[in-house]
Amino acid sequence: MKVLLITPPFTQLNTPYPATAYLKGFFNTLGVASYQADLSLEVALSILSKEGLQSVFQSLLDTEAELSDGAFRVFSQRKKYLATIDPVVRFLQNKNPTLALTITAGGYLPQGPRFDQVSEMDAAFGSMGTYDKARHLATLYLEDLGDLITEAVDPHFGFSRYAERLGRTTSQFDEMYSAVTAPPSWIPGLMLQKVQSLMQAHHPQLVCLTAPFPGNVFASMLIGYYIKTHFPAAKVCFGGGYANTELRRVYDARVFECIDFITLDDGEAPVQHLLEYLAGQRDITALKRTFCLYGGVVSYMNGSESKDVPQREVGTPDYSDLKLDEYISVIEQINPMHRLWSDGRWNKMTLAHGCYWGKCAFCDISLDYIGRYEPVSAALLCDRIEEIIGQTGQNGFHFVDEAAPPALMRDLALEIIRRELTVVWWTNIRFEKSFTYDLCRLLRESGCIAVSGGLEVASDRLLEKMQKGVTVAQVARVTEAFTKSGVMVHAYLMYGFPTQTDQETVDSLERVRQMFDAGILQSAFWHQFAMTAHSPVGLHPAEYGVVHIGPEFGGFAENDYYHEDPHGAHHEQYAEGLKLSLYYYMQGMELDCPLQQWFDFPIPRTKVPPAFIRECLQEERYQEARNHDKVCWIGGEPVEIIQLGKKRSRKEKLEATYVELVFSRTTGQHSVLMSEDRAAWFVDFLQKLELQSQREATLSWMISDYEAIVGEPFDEITSSLSWEALRNAGLLFV
């Protein structure tokens, strides 16, 4: 049996969404033949080509469309766009790097309205290199074209979404069904041409469509409807993030004119069951977490007694078939973390299934993808990392966990270092107190370049109410530890949580301002609270002081709820000011200005003390190690051992022979002055540490070794100046 895996338009253009790669990796373990295609990329490249733009401009000429001033400005330069589009796309695919010089010299790219903000962007981006500046200008060039297409050709178009409004909180299927069954316009027509070619080339018995976001749901339904109409022998399965969160009560039978099955939560076991059912090896009632039309009625089949596939058995994500050298890297925003999302090709992986915390009141913790926590061993993760690097030639990884577990991150970092792998990676975390300065240094040594985590409302009362499990002071200390280790920190910020007052909103902004002013936060983004159906707030709104007011469920999608917050502020009015302030704070600007300047209405004066964050940071950099902590040395081997002769110890007032150990790293040299016997012990200890298993290499073992060899209590060395020097040089306890 052959399976076709499709990512419908549109998601990211810089890297493939990983769902099909995950499933293909699982099918490999079953010996099931599969082929995957990212139509999000392929359709976008068809539009962003000379032939595609000719179609756009010709349609505007044929219809004599009325254009806004900005759109006409782009249209009037159409010959220049046709001459430059293919070279610019190749440049953004990293195939034509020398074009950067031509782009930055000026006069090559036609300029539409997006270029009016170039001077402002220059100030925001600073003195970026020629190549990055050229990519930013090329991004503006594409966005001008996108604006023209959206205004004059297809209002549903967006480079990372299509017909998003149809997929967002669409409780009834009427509008989606009308759009799917209507004659296709130009961009949907491009989608269907690609689908026809794939079906004719691969003749699949099952087509799996993944829709992680509302912006590719319409395309999924359109593709499914086309396949069921023109290739009726094939069955169509629909799954992904959208189905998992929005389609858990679907009952409108018209949905199944577009698709045959909807699977929920992890796809491996449900799709495996579908294959067995299609092969006549399983009854339809014994499927797993699957909606289908049965006897003319939408039915939920979950009679399987099989458990989900353990994470250790799902296989390695397989990115073959995908056109990895054709993805486009753009620089569209000054937000450093958002730039990571859109810039560069990242291999996507998961460290652990679900969330180890699983308590946050705003999160869909009642659903399997968050509620069922199952980690994978560091050794297996590294095996998969090595396999993916060999497969793709790329060593950049985005671990897409809800929240990566600190202990597993530690073990993974140790394994990466042990195997001497070159890996660049970033992930999502909770700002746990477990992230000590030592652990952050270890993560950076293994290749971690950035983390993102939820500071949310930056109010201890509300953080406790939402059961976040952190305090503002704790978050500040963790962000400082990461920042001092050279890891970029992005904070998810939230406003409008139930009962949040005007005073709390203003005070939250002040705490965020102080964190940027202290230099412990580099990136952030404000989100307005959304009440989702499967979160504790959505399930029990009265307990959080809000009132659920709709929408009425109409048989299709159900997730975002409208609600009233009678005890809270008028949250919407703060949106623009909060986002504008961050725009400047991320550039290190306007940090001394009063908060009132961001809002065109009176706000309360902040009650946060001016030095609140700085006072939170007043503690020792190196926290006291515990006996069971793992010992790790990242300082390298001593490159020189210099005998210094006898010196008098200030503490003991005794003469001892001293030695200078010199360690060389890429960041520079570290010198450690130690007594001869301690230096001999430490050099010998490093050799033992290299041979010792991670499980046994603990502080307790180190203490025993020291006291047996040197013959003095361990606290003699820990209270010496040489101990701090060793810690600075790379002695970590994690």
Short mmCIF file of N, CA and C in Angstrom, two decimals, residues 45-180:
data_model
loop_
_atom_site.label_atom_id
_atom_site.label_comp_id
_atom_site.label_asym_id
_atom_site.label_seq_id
_atom_site.Cartn_x
_atom_site.Cartn_y
_atom_site.Cartn_z
N LEU A 45 6.34 28.88 -4.71
CA LEU A 45 7.37 29.07 -5.73
C LEU A 45 6.76 29.23 -7.12
N SER A 46 5.62 28.60 -7.34
CA SER A 46 4.93 28.80 -8.63
C SER A 46 4.42 30.23 -8.76
N ILE A 47 3.95 30.80 -7.66
CA ILE A 47 3.48 32.19 -7.67
C ILE A 47 4.67 33.13 -7.82
N LEU A 48 5.73 32.87 -7.06
CA LEU A 48 6.91 33.74 -7.05
C LEU A 48 7.89 33.32 -8.14
N SER A 49 7.43 33.37 -9.35
CA SER A 49 8.24 33.05 -10.52
C SER A 49 7.85 34.00 -11.64
N LYS A 50 8.65 34.05 -12.65
CA LYS A 50 8.33 34.94 -13.77
C LYS A 50 7.00 34.56 -14.39
N GLU A 51 6.77 33.26 -14.55
CA GLU A 51 5.51 32.80 -15.14
C GLU A 51 4.34 33.14 -14.22
N GLY A 52 4.54 32.95 -12.90
CA GLY A 52 3.46 33.24 -11.96
C GLY A 52 3.11 34.72 -11.94
N LEU A 53 4.12 35.58 -11.92
CA LEU A 53 3.85 37.02 -11.90
C LEU A 53 3.24 37.50 -13.22
N GLN A 54 3.63 36.87 -14.32
CA GLN A 54 3.01 37.22 -15.60
C GLN A 54 1.50 36.99 -15.54
N SER A 55 1.10 35.89 -14.88
CA SER A 55 -0.33 35.60 -14.73
C SER A 55 -1.00 36.67 -13.88
N VAL A 56 -0.32 37.10 -12.80
CA VAL A 56 -0.87 38.13 -11.92
C VAL A 56 -1.08 39.43 -12.70
N PHE A 57 -0.03 39.89 -13.36
CA PHE A 57 -0.10 41.19 -14.05
C PHE A 57 -1.06 41.14 -15.23
N GLN A 58 -1.11 40.01 -15.93
CA GLN A 58 -2.01 39.90 -17.07
C GLN A 58 -3.47 39.93 -16.62
N SER A 59 -3.76 39.29 -15.50
CA SER A 59 -5.14 39.30 -15.00
C SER A 59 -5.57 40.72 -14.63
N LEU A 60 -4.64 41.51 -14.11
CA LEU A 60 -4.96 42.89 -13.76
C LEU A 60 -5.16 43.73 -15.00
N LEU A 61 -4.38 43.44 -16.05
CA LEU A 61 -4.57 44.16 -17.31
C LEU A 61 -5.91 43.79 -17.94
N ASP A 62 -6.25 42.49 -17.89
CA ASP A 62 -7.48 42.02 -18.52
C ASP A 62 -8.72 42.57 -17.81
N THR A 63 -8.66 42.66 -16.50
CA THR A 63 -9.85 43.11 -15.74
C THR A 63 -9.88 44.61 -15.53
N GLU A 64 -8.77 45.27 -15.87
CA GLU A 64 -8.65 46.71 -15.64
C GLU A 64 -9.04 47.05 -14.20
N ALA A 65 -8.45 46.29 -13.28
CA ALA A 65 -8.79 46.43 -11.86
C ALA A 65 -8.40 47.80 -11.33
N GLU A 66 -9.24 48.32 -10.46
CA GLU A 66 -8.91 49.56 -9.77
C GLU A 66 -7.98 49.24 -8.60
N LEU A 67 -6.86 49.94 -8.56
CA LEU A 67 -5.84 49.65 -7.57
C LEU A 67 -5.64 50.84 -6.64
N SER A 68 -5.28 50.53 -5.41
CA SER A 68 -4.89 51.59 -4.49
C SER A 68 -3.57 52.19 -4.98
N ASP A 69 -3.18 53.30 -4.40
CA ASP A 69 -1.93 53.95 -4.81
C ASP A 69 -0.74 53.01 -4.62
N GLY A 70 -0.72 52.30 -3.50
CA GLY A 70 0.39 51.40 -3.23
C GLY A 70 0.44 50.25 -4.21
N ALA A 71 -0.72 49.64 -4.47
CA ALA A 71 -0.76 48.52 -5.42
C ALA A 71 -0.39 48.97 -6.82
N PHE A 72 -0.87 50.16 -7.21
CA PHE A 72 -0.53 50.65 -8.55
C PHE A 72 0.97 50.93 -8.66
N ARG A 73 1.56 51.35 -7.55
CA ARG A 73 3.01 51.59 -7.55
C ARG A 73 3.77 50.30 -7.88
N VAL A 74 3.31 49.19 -7.36
CA VAL A 74 3.93 47.89 -7.67
C VAL A 74 3.62 47.50 -9.11
N PHE A 75 2.35 47.59 -9.47
CA PHE A 75 1.92 47.19 -10.82
C PHE A 75 2.65 47.98 -11.90
N SER A 76 2.90 49.25 -11.67
CA SER A 76 3.53 50.09 -12.68
C SER A 76 4.99 49.70 -12.93
N GLN A 77 5.57 48.93 -12.02
CA GLN A 77 6.96 48.48 -12.20
C GLN A 77 7.01 47.00 -12.60
N ARG A 78 5.94 46.51 -13.22
CA ARG A 78 5.82 45.08 -13.48
C ARG A 78 6.95 44.52 -14.33
N LYS A 79 7.46 45.28 -15.29
CA LYS A 79 8.55 44.77 -16.12
C LYS A 79 9.79 44.51 -15.28
N LYS A 80 10.03 45.39 -14.33
CA LYS A 80 11.19 45.21 -13.46
C LYS A 80 11.00 44.01 -12.54
N TYR A 81 9.79 43.81 -12.06
CA TYR A 81 9.53 42.63 -11.23
C TYR A 81 9.73 41.34 -12.02
N LEU A 82 9.25 41.31 -13.25
CA LEU A 82 9.41 40.11 -14.08
C LEU A 82 10.87 39.82 -14.35
N ALA A 83 11.68 40.86 -14.47
CA ALA A 83 13.10 40.67 -14.77
C ALA A 83 13.89 40.23 -13.55
N THR A 84 13.38 40.53 -12.35
CA THR A 84 14.17 40.27 -11.13
C THR A 84 13.67 39.11 -10.28
N ILE A 85 12.44 38.65 -10.47
CA ILE A 85 11.85 37.71 -9.52
C ILE A 85 12.64 36.40 -9.41
N ASP A 86 13.02 35.80 -10.52
CA ASP A 86 13.73 34.52 -10.45
C ASP A 86 15.10 34.66 -9.80
N PRO A 87 15.92 35.67 -10.15
CA PRO A 87 17.19 35.83 -9.44
C PRO A 87 17.02 36.11 -7.94
N VAL A 88 16.00 36.89 -7.57
CA VAL A 88 15.79 37.19 -6.16
C VAL A 88 15.40 35.94 -5.38
N VAL A 89 14.54 35.11 -5.93
CA VAL A 89 14.15 33.88 -5.25
C VAL A 89 15.35 32.96 -5.10
N ARG A 90 16.17 32.84 -6.14
CA ARG A 90 17.38 32.01 -6.02
C ARG A 90 18.30 32.56 -4.93
N PHE A 91 18.38 33.88 -4.84
CA PHE A 91 19.20 34.49 -3.79
C PHE A 91 18.67 34.10 -2.41
N LEU A 92 17.36 34.15 -2.22
CA LEU A 92 16.76 33.80 -0.93
C LEU A 92 16.83 32.30 -0.64
N GLN A 93 17.10 31.51 -1.68
CA GLN A 93 17.34 30.08 -1.50
C GLN A 93 18.82 29.78 -1.27
N ASN A 94 19.61 30.83 -1.10
CA ASN A 94 21.06 30.71 -0.90
C ASN A 94 21.76 30.08 -2.10
N LYS A 95 21.22 30.29 -3.29
CA LYS A 95 21.82 29.77 -4.51
C LYS A 95 22.53 30.85 -5.33
N ASN A 96 22.36 32.09 -4.94
CA ASN A 96 22.89 33.20 -5.74
C ASN A 96 23.39 34.30 -4.80
N PRO A 97 24.36 33.97 -3.90
CA PRO A 97 24.73 34.90 -2.83
C PRO A 97 25.35 36.21 -3.31
N THR A 98 26.01 36.20 -4.46
CA THR A 98 26.66 37.43 -4.91
C THR A 98 25.67 38.52 -5.28
N LEU A 99 24.39 38.16 -5.46
CA LEU A 99 23.38 39.17 -5.77
C LEU A 99 23.21 40.16 -4.62
N ALA A 100 23.67 39.78 -3.43
CA ALA A 100 23.55 40.67 -2.26
C ALA A 100 24.20 42.02 -2.54
N LEU A 101 25.32 42.01 -3.20
CA LEU A 101 26.03 43.26 -3.48
C LEU A 101 25.22 44.16 -4.39
N THR A 102 24.57 43.55 -5.38
CA THR A 102 23.75 44.32 -6.32
C THR A 102 22.51 44.88 -5.62
N ILE A 103 21.90 44.06 -4.76
CA ILE A 103 20.68 44.49 -4.06
C ILE A 103 20.98 45.66 -3.13
N THR A 104 22.03 45.55 -2.33
CA THR A 104 22.32 46.59 -1.36
C THR A 104 22.87 47.86 -2.01
N ALA A 105 23.42 47.75 -3.21
CA ALA A 105 23.92 48.94 -3.91
C ALA A 105 22.79 49.87 -4.32
N GLY A 106 21.57 49.34 -4.42
CA GLY A 106 20.41 50.15 -4.80
C GLY A 106 20.19 50.17 -6.30
N GLY A 107 18.94 50.39 -6.67
CA GLY A 107 18.60 50.51 -8.08
C GLY A 107 18.24 49.21 -8.76
N TYR A 108 18.44 48.08 -8.08
CA TYR A 108 18.13 46.80 -8.72
C TYR A 108 16.70 46.37 -8.44
N LEU A 109 16.28 46.43 -7.18
CA LEU A 109 14.94 45.99 -6.82
C LEU A 109 13.93 47.10 -7.06
N PRO A 110 12.81 46.79 -7.71
CA PRO A 110 11.72 47.77 -7.75
C PRO A 110 11.19 47.97 -6.34
N GLN A 111 10.76 49.17 -6.02
CA GLN A 111 10.38 49.47 -4.64
C GLN A 111 8.91 49.89 -4.55
N GLY A 112 8.18 49.11 -3.74
CA GLY A 112 6.79 49.45 -3.46
C GLY A 112 6.67 50.08 -2.08
N PRO A 113 5.46 50.13 -1.54
CA PRO A 113 5.23 50.81 -0.26
C PRO A 113 6.03 50.24 0.91
N ARG A 114 6.33 48.96 0.90
CA ARG A 114 7.07 48.38 2.02
C ARG A 114 8.44 49.03 2.19
N PHE A 115 8.99 49.56 1.11
CA PHE A 115 10.31 50.17 1.19
C PHE A 115 10.27 51.55 1.86
N ASP A 116 9.07 52.07 2.08
CA ASP A 116 8.97 53.37 2.76
C ASP A 116 9.48 53.29 4.20
N GLN A 117 9.55 52.08 4.75
CA GLN A 117 10.00 51.92 6.13
C GLN A 117 11.47 51.52 6.22
N VAL A 118 12.21 51.57 5.11
CA VAL A 118 13.60 51.11 5.12
C VAL A 118 14.45 51.91 6.08
N SER A 119 14.31 53.23 6.10
CA SER A 119 15.13 54.03 7.00
C SER A 119 14.86 53.66 8.45
N GLU A 120 13.60 53.41 8.79
CA GLU A 120 13.25 53.00 10.14
C GLU A 120 13.81 51.62 10.44
N MET A 121 13.77 50.73 9.44
CA MET A 121 14.30 49.40 9.63
C MET A 121 15.81 49.43 9.79
N ASP A 122 16.49 50.33 9.05
CA ASP A 122 17.94 50.45 9.20
C ASP A 122 18.30 50.77 10.64
N ALA A 123 17.53 51.66 11.25
CA ALA A 123 17.79 52.01 12.65
C ALA A 123 17.53 50.82 13.55
N ALA A 124 16.49 50.06 13.24
CA ALA A 124 16.13 48.91 14.07
C ALA A 124 17.15 47.79 13.96
N PHE A 125 17.59 47.50 12.72
CA PHE A 125 18.50 46.39 12.50
C PHE A 125 19.95 46.76 12.80
N GLY A 126 20.25 48.06 12.85
CA GLY A 126 21.63 48.46 13.09
C GLY A 126 22.50 48.19 11.87
N SER A 127 23.78 48.01 12.13
CA SER A 127 24.73 47.83 11.02
C SER A 127 24.81 46.36 10.64
N MET A 128 23.73 45.83 10.11
CA MET A 128 23.71 44.44 9.69
C MET A 128 24.62 44.25 8.48
N GLY A 129 25.10 43.03 8.29
CA GLY A 129 26.00 42.75 7.19
C GLY A 129 25.31 42.88 5.84
N THR A 130 26.11 42.93 4.80
CA THR A 130 25.58 43.11 3.45
C THR A 130 24.58 42.02 3.09
N TYR A 131 24.92 40.77 3.42
CA TYR A 131 24.06 39.65 3.03
C TYR A 131 22.71 39.72 3.74
N ASP A 132 22.74 39.98 5.05
CA ASP A 132 21.48 40.07 5.80
C ASP A 132 20.64 41.26 5.35
N LYS A 133 21.30 42.39 5.10
CA LYS A 133 20.55 43.56 4.65
C LYS A 133 19.89 43.28 3.30
N ALA A 134 20.63 42.59 2.42
CA ALA A 134 20.05 42.25 1.12
C ALA A 134 18.85 41.33 1.26
N ARG A 135 18.93 40.39 2.19
CA ARG A 135 17.79 39.50 2.40
C ARG A 135 16.60 40.26 2.96
N HIS A 136 16.87 41.24 3.83
CA HIS A 136 15.77 42.04 4.35
C HIS A 136 15.11 42.85 3.22
N LEU A 137 15.91 43.44 2.36
CA LEU A 137 15.34 44.21 1.24
C LEU A 137 14.59 43.30 0.28
N ALA A 138 15.13 42.11 0.04
CA ALA A 138 14.44 41.15 -0.83
C ALA A 138 13.12 40.69 -0.20
N THR A 139 13.09 40.62 1.14
CA THR A 139 11.85 40.27 1.84
C THR A 139 10.79 41.35 1.63
N LEU A 140 11.19 42.62 1.75
CA LEU A 140 10.25 43.71 1.49
C LEU A 140 9.73 43.65 0.06
N TYR A 141 10.59 43.32 -0.86
CA TYR A 141 10.22 43.17 -2.28
C TYR A 141 9.12 42.12 -2.44
N LEU A 142 9.30 40.96 -1.77
CA LEU A 142 8.28 39.91 -1.85
C LEU A 142 6.98 40.35 -1.17
N GLU A 143 7.11 41.06 -0.07
CA GLU A 143 5.91 41.49 0.65
C GLU A 143 5.11 42.50 -0.17
N ASP A 144 5.77 43.35 -0.93
CA ASP A 144 5.05 44.25 -1.84
C ASP A 144 4.24 43.46 -2.85
N LEU A 145 4.86 42.42 -3.40
CA LEU A 145 4.13 41.57 -4.35
C LEU A 145 2.96 40.87 -3.66
N GLY A 146 3.19 40.39 -2.44
CA GLY A 146 2.12 39.74 -1.69
C GLY A 146 0.96 40.68 -1.42
N ASP A 147 1.28 41.94 -1.11
CA ASP A 147 0.21 42.92 -0.87
C ASP A 147 -0.61 43.15 -2.13
N LEU A 148 0.06 43.21 -3.27
CA LEU A 148 -0.65 43.39 -4.54
C LEU A 148 -1.58 42.22 -4.82
N ILE A 149 -1.07 41.00 -4.63
CA ILE A 149 -1.88 39.80 -4.89
C ILE A 149 -3.10 39.77 -3.97
N THR A 150 -2.88 40.10 -2.69
CA THR A 150 -3.99 40.07 -1.72
C THR A 150 -5.05 41.11 -2.07
N GLU A 151 -4.62 42.30 -2.48
CA GLU A 151 -5.57 43.37 -2.78
C GLU A 151 -6.33 43.12 -4.08
N ALA A 152 -5.62 42.72 -5.12
CA ALA A 152 -6.22 42.77 -6.46
C ALA A 152 -6.49 41.41 -7.10
N VAL A 153 -5.91 40.33 -6.56
CA VAL A 153 -6.07 39.02 -7.19
C VAL A 153 -6.82 38.04 -6.31
N ASP A 154 -6.39 37.89 -5.05
CA ASP A 154 -6.99 36.90 -4.17
C ASP A 154 -6.90 37.38 -2.73
N PRO A 155 -8.02 37.82 -2.15
CA PRO A 155 -7.99 38.35 -0.77
C PRO A 155 -7.63 37.31 0.27
N HIS A 156 -7.67 36.02 -0.08
CA HIS A 156 -7.33 34.96 0.86
C HIS A 156 -5.83 34.73 0.98
N PHE A 157 -5.03 35.34 0.07
CA PHE A 157 -3.62 35.00 -0.03
C PHE A 157 -2.79 35.56 1.12
N GLY A 158 -1.82 34.77 1.56
CA GLY A 158 -0.76 35.20 2.47
C GLY A 158 0.36 34.20 2.34
N PHE A 159 1.62 34.65 2.50
CA PHE A 159 2.75 33.75 2.27
C PHE A 159 2.81 32.60 3.27
N SER A 160 2.24 32.79 4.46
CA SER A 160 2.26 31.72 5.45
C SER A 160 0.86 31.25 5.83
N ARG A 161 -0.12 31.64 5.04
CA ARG A 161 -1.50 31.21 5.33
C ARG A 161 -2.35 31.44 4.09
N TYR A 162 -3.45 30.70 3.99
CA TYR A 162 -4.40 30.93 2.91
C TYR A 162 -5.80 30.74 3.46
N ALA A 163 -6.64 31.71 3.21
CA ALA A 163 -8.04 31.68 3.68
C ALA A 163 -8.10 31.39 5.18
N GLU A 164 -7.23 32.05 5.95
CA GLU A 164 -7.16 31.79 7.38
C GLU A 164 -8.49 32.10 8.07
N ARG A 165 -9.19 33.14 7.62
CA ARG A 165 -10.45 33.52 8.25
C ARG A 165 -11.46 32.38 8.18
N LEU A 166 -11.44 31.61 7.10
CA LEU A 166 -12.39 30.51 6.96
C LEU A 166 -12.11 29.40 7.97
N GLY A 167 -10.85 29.26 8.35
CA GLY A 167 -10.49 28.18 9.26
C GLY A 167 -10.49 28.57 10.72
N ARG A 168 -10.56 29.88 11.01
CA ARG A 168 -10.44 30.33 12.40
C ARG A 168 -11.82 30.43 13.05
N THR A 169 -12.04 29.64 14.08
CA THR A 169 -13.30 29.62 14.83
C THR A 169 -14.49 29.55 13.88
N THR A 170 -14.44 28.57 12.98
CA THR A 170 -15.54 28.36 12.04
C THR A 170 -16.45 27.29 12.62
N SER A 171 -17.35 27.69 13.48
CA SER A 171 -18.17 26.69 14.17
C SER A 171 -19.12 25.98 13.21
N GLN A 172 -19.50 26.67 12.13
CA GLN A 172 -20.33 26.04 11.10
C GLN A 172 -19.53 25.84 9.83
N PHE A 173 -19.91 24.85 9.04
CA PHE A 173 -19.14 24.48 7.85
C PHE A 173 -19.65 25.16 6.59
N ASP A 174 -20.71 25.95 6.69
CA ASP A 174 -21.36 26.49 5.50
C ASP A 174 -20.41 27.27 4.60
N GLU A 175 -19.73 28.27 5.15
CA GLU A 175 -18.88 29.13 4.33
C GLU A 175 -17.70 28.35 3.75
N MET A 176 -17.10 27.48 4.55
CA MET A 176 -16.00 26.66 4.08
C MET A 176 -16.47 25.75 2.94
N TYR A 177 -17.63 25.14 3.10
CA TYR A 177 -18.15 24.23 2.08
C TYR A 177 -18.42 24.96 0.78
N SER A 178 -18.99 26.17 0.87
CA SER A 178 -19.26 26.95 -0.34
C SER A 178 -17.96 27.30 -1.06
N ALA A 179 -16.93 27.66 -0.29
CA ALA A 179 -15.66 28.03 -0.90
C ALA A 179 -14.98 26.83 -1.54
N VAL A 180 -15.07 25.67 -0.90
CA VAL A 180 -14.42 24.46 -1.42
C VAL A 180 -15.09 23.97 -2.69
#
